[in-house]
Amino acid sequence: RAAQAGLRVVVVEKADKLGGTSAAGGGVIWAPANHLAATAGYQDSVQDGVEYLTAAAGDIMSDDDIAWYVRTSGAAIKFLDEHTRVKLSPLSRPDYHMEWPGAAAGGRSLDNAAFRANDYPDIADVMRQPTYFPLLTMVERDDLNGRAPDPRLLSDRTAQGVRTMGGALVGSLTASALDAGVHIALAAPVTHLERGTDGW
């Protein structure tokens, strides 16, 4: 977002691969009252999100931090949806504790569409390898309802370098960053910062 606002942005990654734990994990984003869920017909509100997060983390998060997260997470999802290559879909999975105030039956957890890393060779070579197999999205896993996935689909995805789940999120975010002119440095652990005369 900073780059799209006209600022010069650099990402410095201490590892030699991009993605960290996000690339190896499920990549699901939890965002109450997001517009994608509303479009899909899920009922939710900022107030319900605040009540649920307060029940879940009110002992370690302040009221202000909880309200900030719920409010800005929805705004972040809208920005990602409208201005980046990130493609999210609301899951029908309920919150973990439906007995808590403000719990929602679905729509808050957002899954990532499959990302064809081979379309971005510069990204494919530097992304951390996935740990979730087979190469299915969360939505696809839920739709199978325990059935075996199509082996041809999995074979094609392997050949195309497709990433799903956290790998899809990292891939689409990285592609979006490059689109916006962000510079990315790998194997670059930060030891200190110095302000130069040109602003870097």
CSV table of C-alpha atoms in Angstrom, one decimal:
chain,number,residue,atom,x,y,z
A,1,ARG,CA,0.0,0.0,0.0
A,2,ALA,CA,2.9,2.3,0.7
A,3,ALA,CA,4.4,1.7,-2.7
A,4,GLN,CA,1.0,2.3,-4.4
A,5,ALA,CA,0.9,5.6,-2.5
A,6,GLY,CA,4.1,6.6,-4.3
A,7,LEU,CA,6.7,5.8,-1.6
A,8,ARG,CA,9.9,3.8,-2.3
A,9,VAL,CA,9.6,0.5,-0.5
A,10,VAL,CA,12.1,-2.3,0.1
A,11,VAL,CA,11.5,-5.6,1.8
A,12,VAL,CA,14.6,-7.1,3.5
A,13,GLU,CA,14.3,-10.8,4.3
A,14,LYS,CA,17.0,-12.4,6.4
A,15,ALA,CA,16.3,-15.9,4.9
A,16,ASP,CA,17.3,-16.9,1.4
A,17,LYS,CA,13.7,-17.9,0.6
A,18,LEU,CA,10.5,-15.8,0.8
A,19,GLY,CA,7.5,-16.5,2.8
A,20,GLY,CA,8.5,-17.6,6.3
A,21,THR,CA,5.9,-19.6,8.2
A,22,SER,CA,3.1,-18.1,6.1
A,23,ALA,CA,4.4,-19.9,3.0
A,24,ALA,CA,4.5,-23.2,4.8
A,25,GLY,CA,1.2,-22.7,6.7
A,26,GLY,CA,-2.5,-22.7,5.9
A,27,GLY,CA,-2.6,-19.0,5.0
A,28,VAL,CA,-6.2,-18.5,6.2
A,29,ILE,CA,-6.9,-14.9,7.2
A,30,TRP,CA,-9.5,-14.2,10.0
A,31,ALA,CA,-11.3,-11.0,9.3
A,32,PRO,CA,-14.7,-10.2,10.9
A,33,ALA,CA,-17.2,-8.2,8.9
A,34,ASN,CA,-15.3,-8.4,5.7
A,35,HIS,CA,-17.1,-7.4,2.4
A,36,LEU,CA,-16.4,-10.8,0.7
A,37,ALA,CA,-18.4,-12.6,3.4
A,38,ALA,CA,-21.2,-10.1,3.2
A,39,THR,CA,-21.4,-10.5,-0.6
A,40,ALA,CA,-21.6,-14.3,-0.1
A,41,GLY,CA,-24.5,-13.9,2.3
A,42,TYR,CA,-22.9,-14.3,5.7
A,43,GLN,CA,-24.3,-12.2,8.5
A,44,ASP,CA,-21.7,-10.4,10.6
A,45,SER,CA,-20.9,-7.0,12.2
A,46,VAL,CA,-17.9,-5.1,13.5
A,47,GLN,CA,-19.5,-5.2,17.0
A,48,ASP,CA,-19.9,-9.0,16.9
A,49,GLY,CA,-16.3,-9.3,15.8
A,50,VAL,CA,-15.2,-7.1,18.7
A,51,GLU,CA,-17.2,-9.2,21.2
A,52,TYR,CA,-15.8,-12.5,19.9
A,53,LEU,CA,-12.2,-11.3,19.9
A,54,THR,CA,-12.6,-9.9,23.3
A,55,ALA,CA,-13.8,-13.3,24.6
A,56,ALA,CA,-10.9,-15.0,22.8
A,57,ALA,CA,-8.1,-12.6,23.6
A,58,GLY,CA,-9.4,-9.9,26.0
A,59,ASP,CA,-6.9,-10.9,28.6
A,60,ILE,CA,-3.9,-10.2,26.4
A,61,MET,CA,-5.2,-7.5,24.1
A,62,SER,CA,-6.5,-4.1,25.0
A,63,ASP,CA,-10.0,-2.9,24.0
A,64,ASP,CA,-8.4,-0.4,21.7
A,65,ASP,CA,-6.2,-3.0,20.0
A,66,ILE,CA,-9.2,-5.3,19.5
A,67,ALA,CA,-11.4,-2.6,18.0
A,68,TRP,CA,-8.5,-1.5,15.8
A,69,TYR,CA,-7.9,-5.1,14.5
A,70,VAL,CA,-11.5,-5.8,13.7
A,71,ARG,CA,-12.0,-2.4,12.0
A,72,THR,CA,-8.8,-2.4,9.9
A,73,SER,CA,-8.8,-6.1,9.0
A,74,GLY,CA,-12.0,-5.5,7.0
A,75,ALA,CA,-10.4,-2.5,5.3
A,76,ALA,CA,-7.3,-4.5,4.5
A,77,ILE,CA,-9.3,-7.3,2.9
A,78,LYS,CA,-11.1,-4.7,0.7
A,79,PHE,CA,-7.7,-3.2,-0.3
A,80,LEU,CA,-6.2,-6.6,-1.2
A,81,ASP,CA,-9.3,-7.5,-3.1
A,82,GLU,CA,-9.5,-4.3,-5.2
A,83,HIS,CA,-5.8,-3.5,-5.7
A,84,THR,CA,-3.7,-6.7,-5.6
A,85,ARG,CA,-3.4,-10.1,-7.1
A,86,VAL,CA,-4.6,-11.7,-3.8
A,87,LYS,CA,-7.9,-13.6,-4.4
A,88,LEU,CA,-9.8,-14.6,-1.3
A,89,SER,CA,-12.9,-16.6,-0.7
A,90,PRO,CA,-14.9,-16.8,2.5
A,91,LEU,CA,-15.0,-20.3,4.1
A,92,SER,CA,-18.2,-21.7,5.6
A,93,ARG,CA,-16.3,-22.8,8.7
A,94,PRO,CA,-17.6,-21.5,12.0
A,95,ASP,CA,-15.6,-19.7,14.6
A,96,TYR,CA,-13.9,-22.2,17.0
A,97,HIS,CA,-16.1,-21.3,20.0
A,98,MET,CA,-19.6,-20.8,18.8
A,99,GLU,CA,-20.7,-20.5,22.5
A,100,TRP,CA,-18.8,-17.2,22.9
A,101,PRO,CA,-20.4,-13.8,22.4
A,102,GLY,CA,-20.2,-12.5,18.8
A,103,ALA,CA,-19.4,-15.9,17.2
A,104,ALA,CA,-20.1,-16.3,13.5
A,105,ALA,CA,-21.2,-19.4,11.7
A,106,GLY,CA,-18.9,-18.7,8.7
A,107,GLY,CA,-17.4,-16.0,6.5
A,108,ARG,CA,-14.7,-14.7,8.7
A,109,SER,CA,-12.0,-17.2,7.6
A,110,LEU,CA,-10.7,-16.4,4.1
A,111,ASP,CA,-9.0,-18.9,1.8
A,112,ASN,CA,-6.6,-18.1,-1.0
A,113,ALA,CA,-7.2,-19.1,-4.6
A,114,ALA,CA,-4.5,-21.3,-6.2
A,115,PHE,CA,-1.5,-19.3,-7.4
A,116,ARG,CA,0.5,-20.5,-10.5
A,117,ALA,CA,4.0,-19.8,-9.4
A,118,ASN,CA,5.4,-20.8,-12.8
A,119,ASP,CA,3.7,-17.7,-14.3
A,120,TYR,CA,6.2,-15.7,-12.2
A,121,PRO,CA,9.6,-17.6,-12.5
A,122,ASP,CA,11.4,-15.0,-10.4
A,123,ILE,CA,9.0,-15.7,-7.6
A,124,ALA,CA,8.8,-19.4,-8.0
A,125,ASP,CA,12.6,-19.9,-7.5
A,126,VAL,CA,12.7,-17.9,-4.2
A,127,MET,CA,9.6,-19.0,-2.4
A,128,ARG,CA,9.8,-21.3,0.5
A,129,GLN,CA,8.5,-24.8,-0.3
A,130,PRO,CA,4.9,-25.7,0.8
A,131,THR,CA,4.2,-28.2,3.6
A,132,TYR,CA,0.5,-28.6,2.9
A,133,PHE,CA,-0.3,-31.4,0.4
A,134,PRO,CA,-2.1,-32.3,-1.7
A,135,LEU,CA,-2.1,-29.0,-3.6
A,136,LEU,CA,-5.7,-28.0,-2.9
A,137,THR,CA,-7.2,-24.9,-1.5
A,138,MET,CA,-9.2,-24.9,1.7
A,139,VAL,CA,-12.4,-24.4,-0.3
A,140,GLU,CA,-11.5,-27.4,-2.5
A,141,ARG,CA,-10.8,-29.6,0.6
A,142,ASP,CA,-14.1,-28.7,2.1
A,143,ASP,CA,-16.0,-29.3,-1.1
A,144,LEU,CA,-14.5,-32.8,-1.4
A,145,ASN,CA,-16.1,-33.7,1.9
A,146,GLY,CA,-13.6,-36.6,2.4
A,147,ARG,CA,-13.5,-37.8,-1.2
A,148,ALA,CA,-10.2,-38.3,-2.9
A,149,PRO,CA,-9.0,-35.4,-5.1
A,150,ASP,CA,-8.7,-35.6,-8.9
A,151,PRO,CA,-5.2,-37.1,-9.5
A,152,ARG,CA,-5.0,-35.3,-12.9
A,153,LEU,CA,-5.6,-31.9,-11.2
A,154,LEU,CA,-2.9,-32.6,-8.7
A,155,SER,CA,-0.5,-33.7,-11.4
A,156,ASP,CA,-1.2,-30.6,-13.5
A,157,ARG,CA,-0.7,-28.3,-10.5
A,158,THR,CA,2.6,-29.9,-9.7
A,159,ALA,CA,3.8,-29.4,-13.3
A,160,GLN,CA,2.6,-25.7,-13.2
A,161,GLY,CA,4.3,-24.9,-9.9
A,162,VAL,CA,0.9,-24.1,-8.3
A,163,ARG,CA,0.9,-23.0,-4.7
A,164,THR,CA,-2.1,-23.2,-2.5
A,165,MET,CA,-3.0,-22.0,1.0
A,166,GLY,CA,-0.1,-20.0,2.6
A,167,GLY,CA,2.1,-20.4,-0.5
A,168,ALA,CA,-0.7,-18.9,-2.6
A,169,LEU,CA,-1.0,-15.9,-0.2
A,170,VAL,CA,2.8,-15.3,-0.2
A,171,GLY,CA,3.0,-15.7,-4.0
A,172,SER,CA,0.2,-13.3,-4.8
A,173,LEU,CA,1.4,-10.8,-2.3
A,174,THR,CA,4.9,-11.0,-3.7
A,175,ALA,CA,3.6,-10.6,-7.3
A,176,SER,CA,1.6,-7.6,-6.1
A,177,ALA,CA,4.6,-6.0,-4.4
A,178,LEU,CA,6.7,-6.4,-7.6
A,179,ASP,CA,3.8,-4.9,-9.6
A,180,ALA,CA,3.9,-1.8,-7.3
A,181,GLY,CA,7.7,-1.4,-7.7
A,182,VAL,CA,8.7,-2.8,-4.3
A,183,HIS,CA,12.3,-3.9,-4.1
A,184,ILE,CA,12.9,-7.3,-2.4
A,185,ALA,CA,16.3,-8.4,-0.9
A,186,LEU,CA,16.9,-11.9,0.2
A,187,ALA,CA,19.5,-13.2,2.6
A,188,ALA,CA,19.7,-9.7,4.0
A,189,PRO,CA,19.5,-9.7,7.8
A,190,VAL,CA,19.1,-6.2,9.2
A,191,THR,CA,21.7,-5.3,11.8
A,192,HIS,CA,21.1,-1.5,12.0
A,193,LEU,CA,19.5,1.4,10.1
A,194,GLU,CA,21.2,4.5,8.8
A,195,ARG,CA,19.3,7.5,7.3
A,196,GLY,CA,21.0,8.6,4.0
A,197,THR,CA,20.8,12.0,2.4
A,198,ASP,CA,18.5,10.6,-0.3
A,199,GLY,CA,16.0,9.3,2.2
A,200,TRP,CA,17.1,5.7,2.3
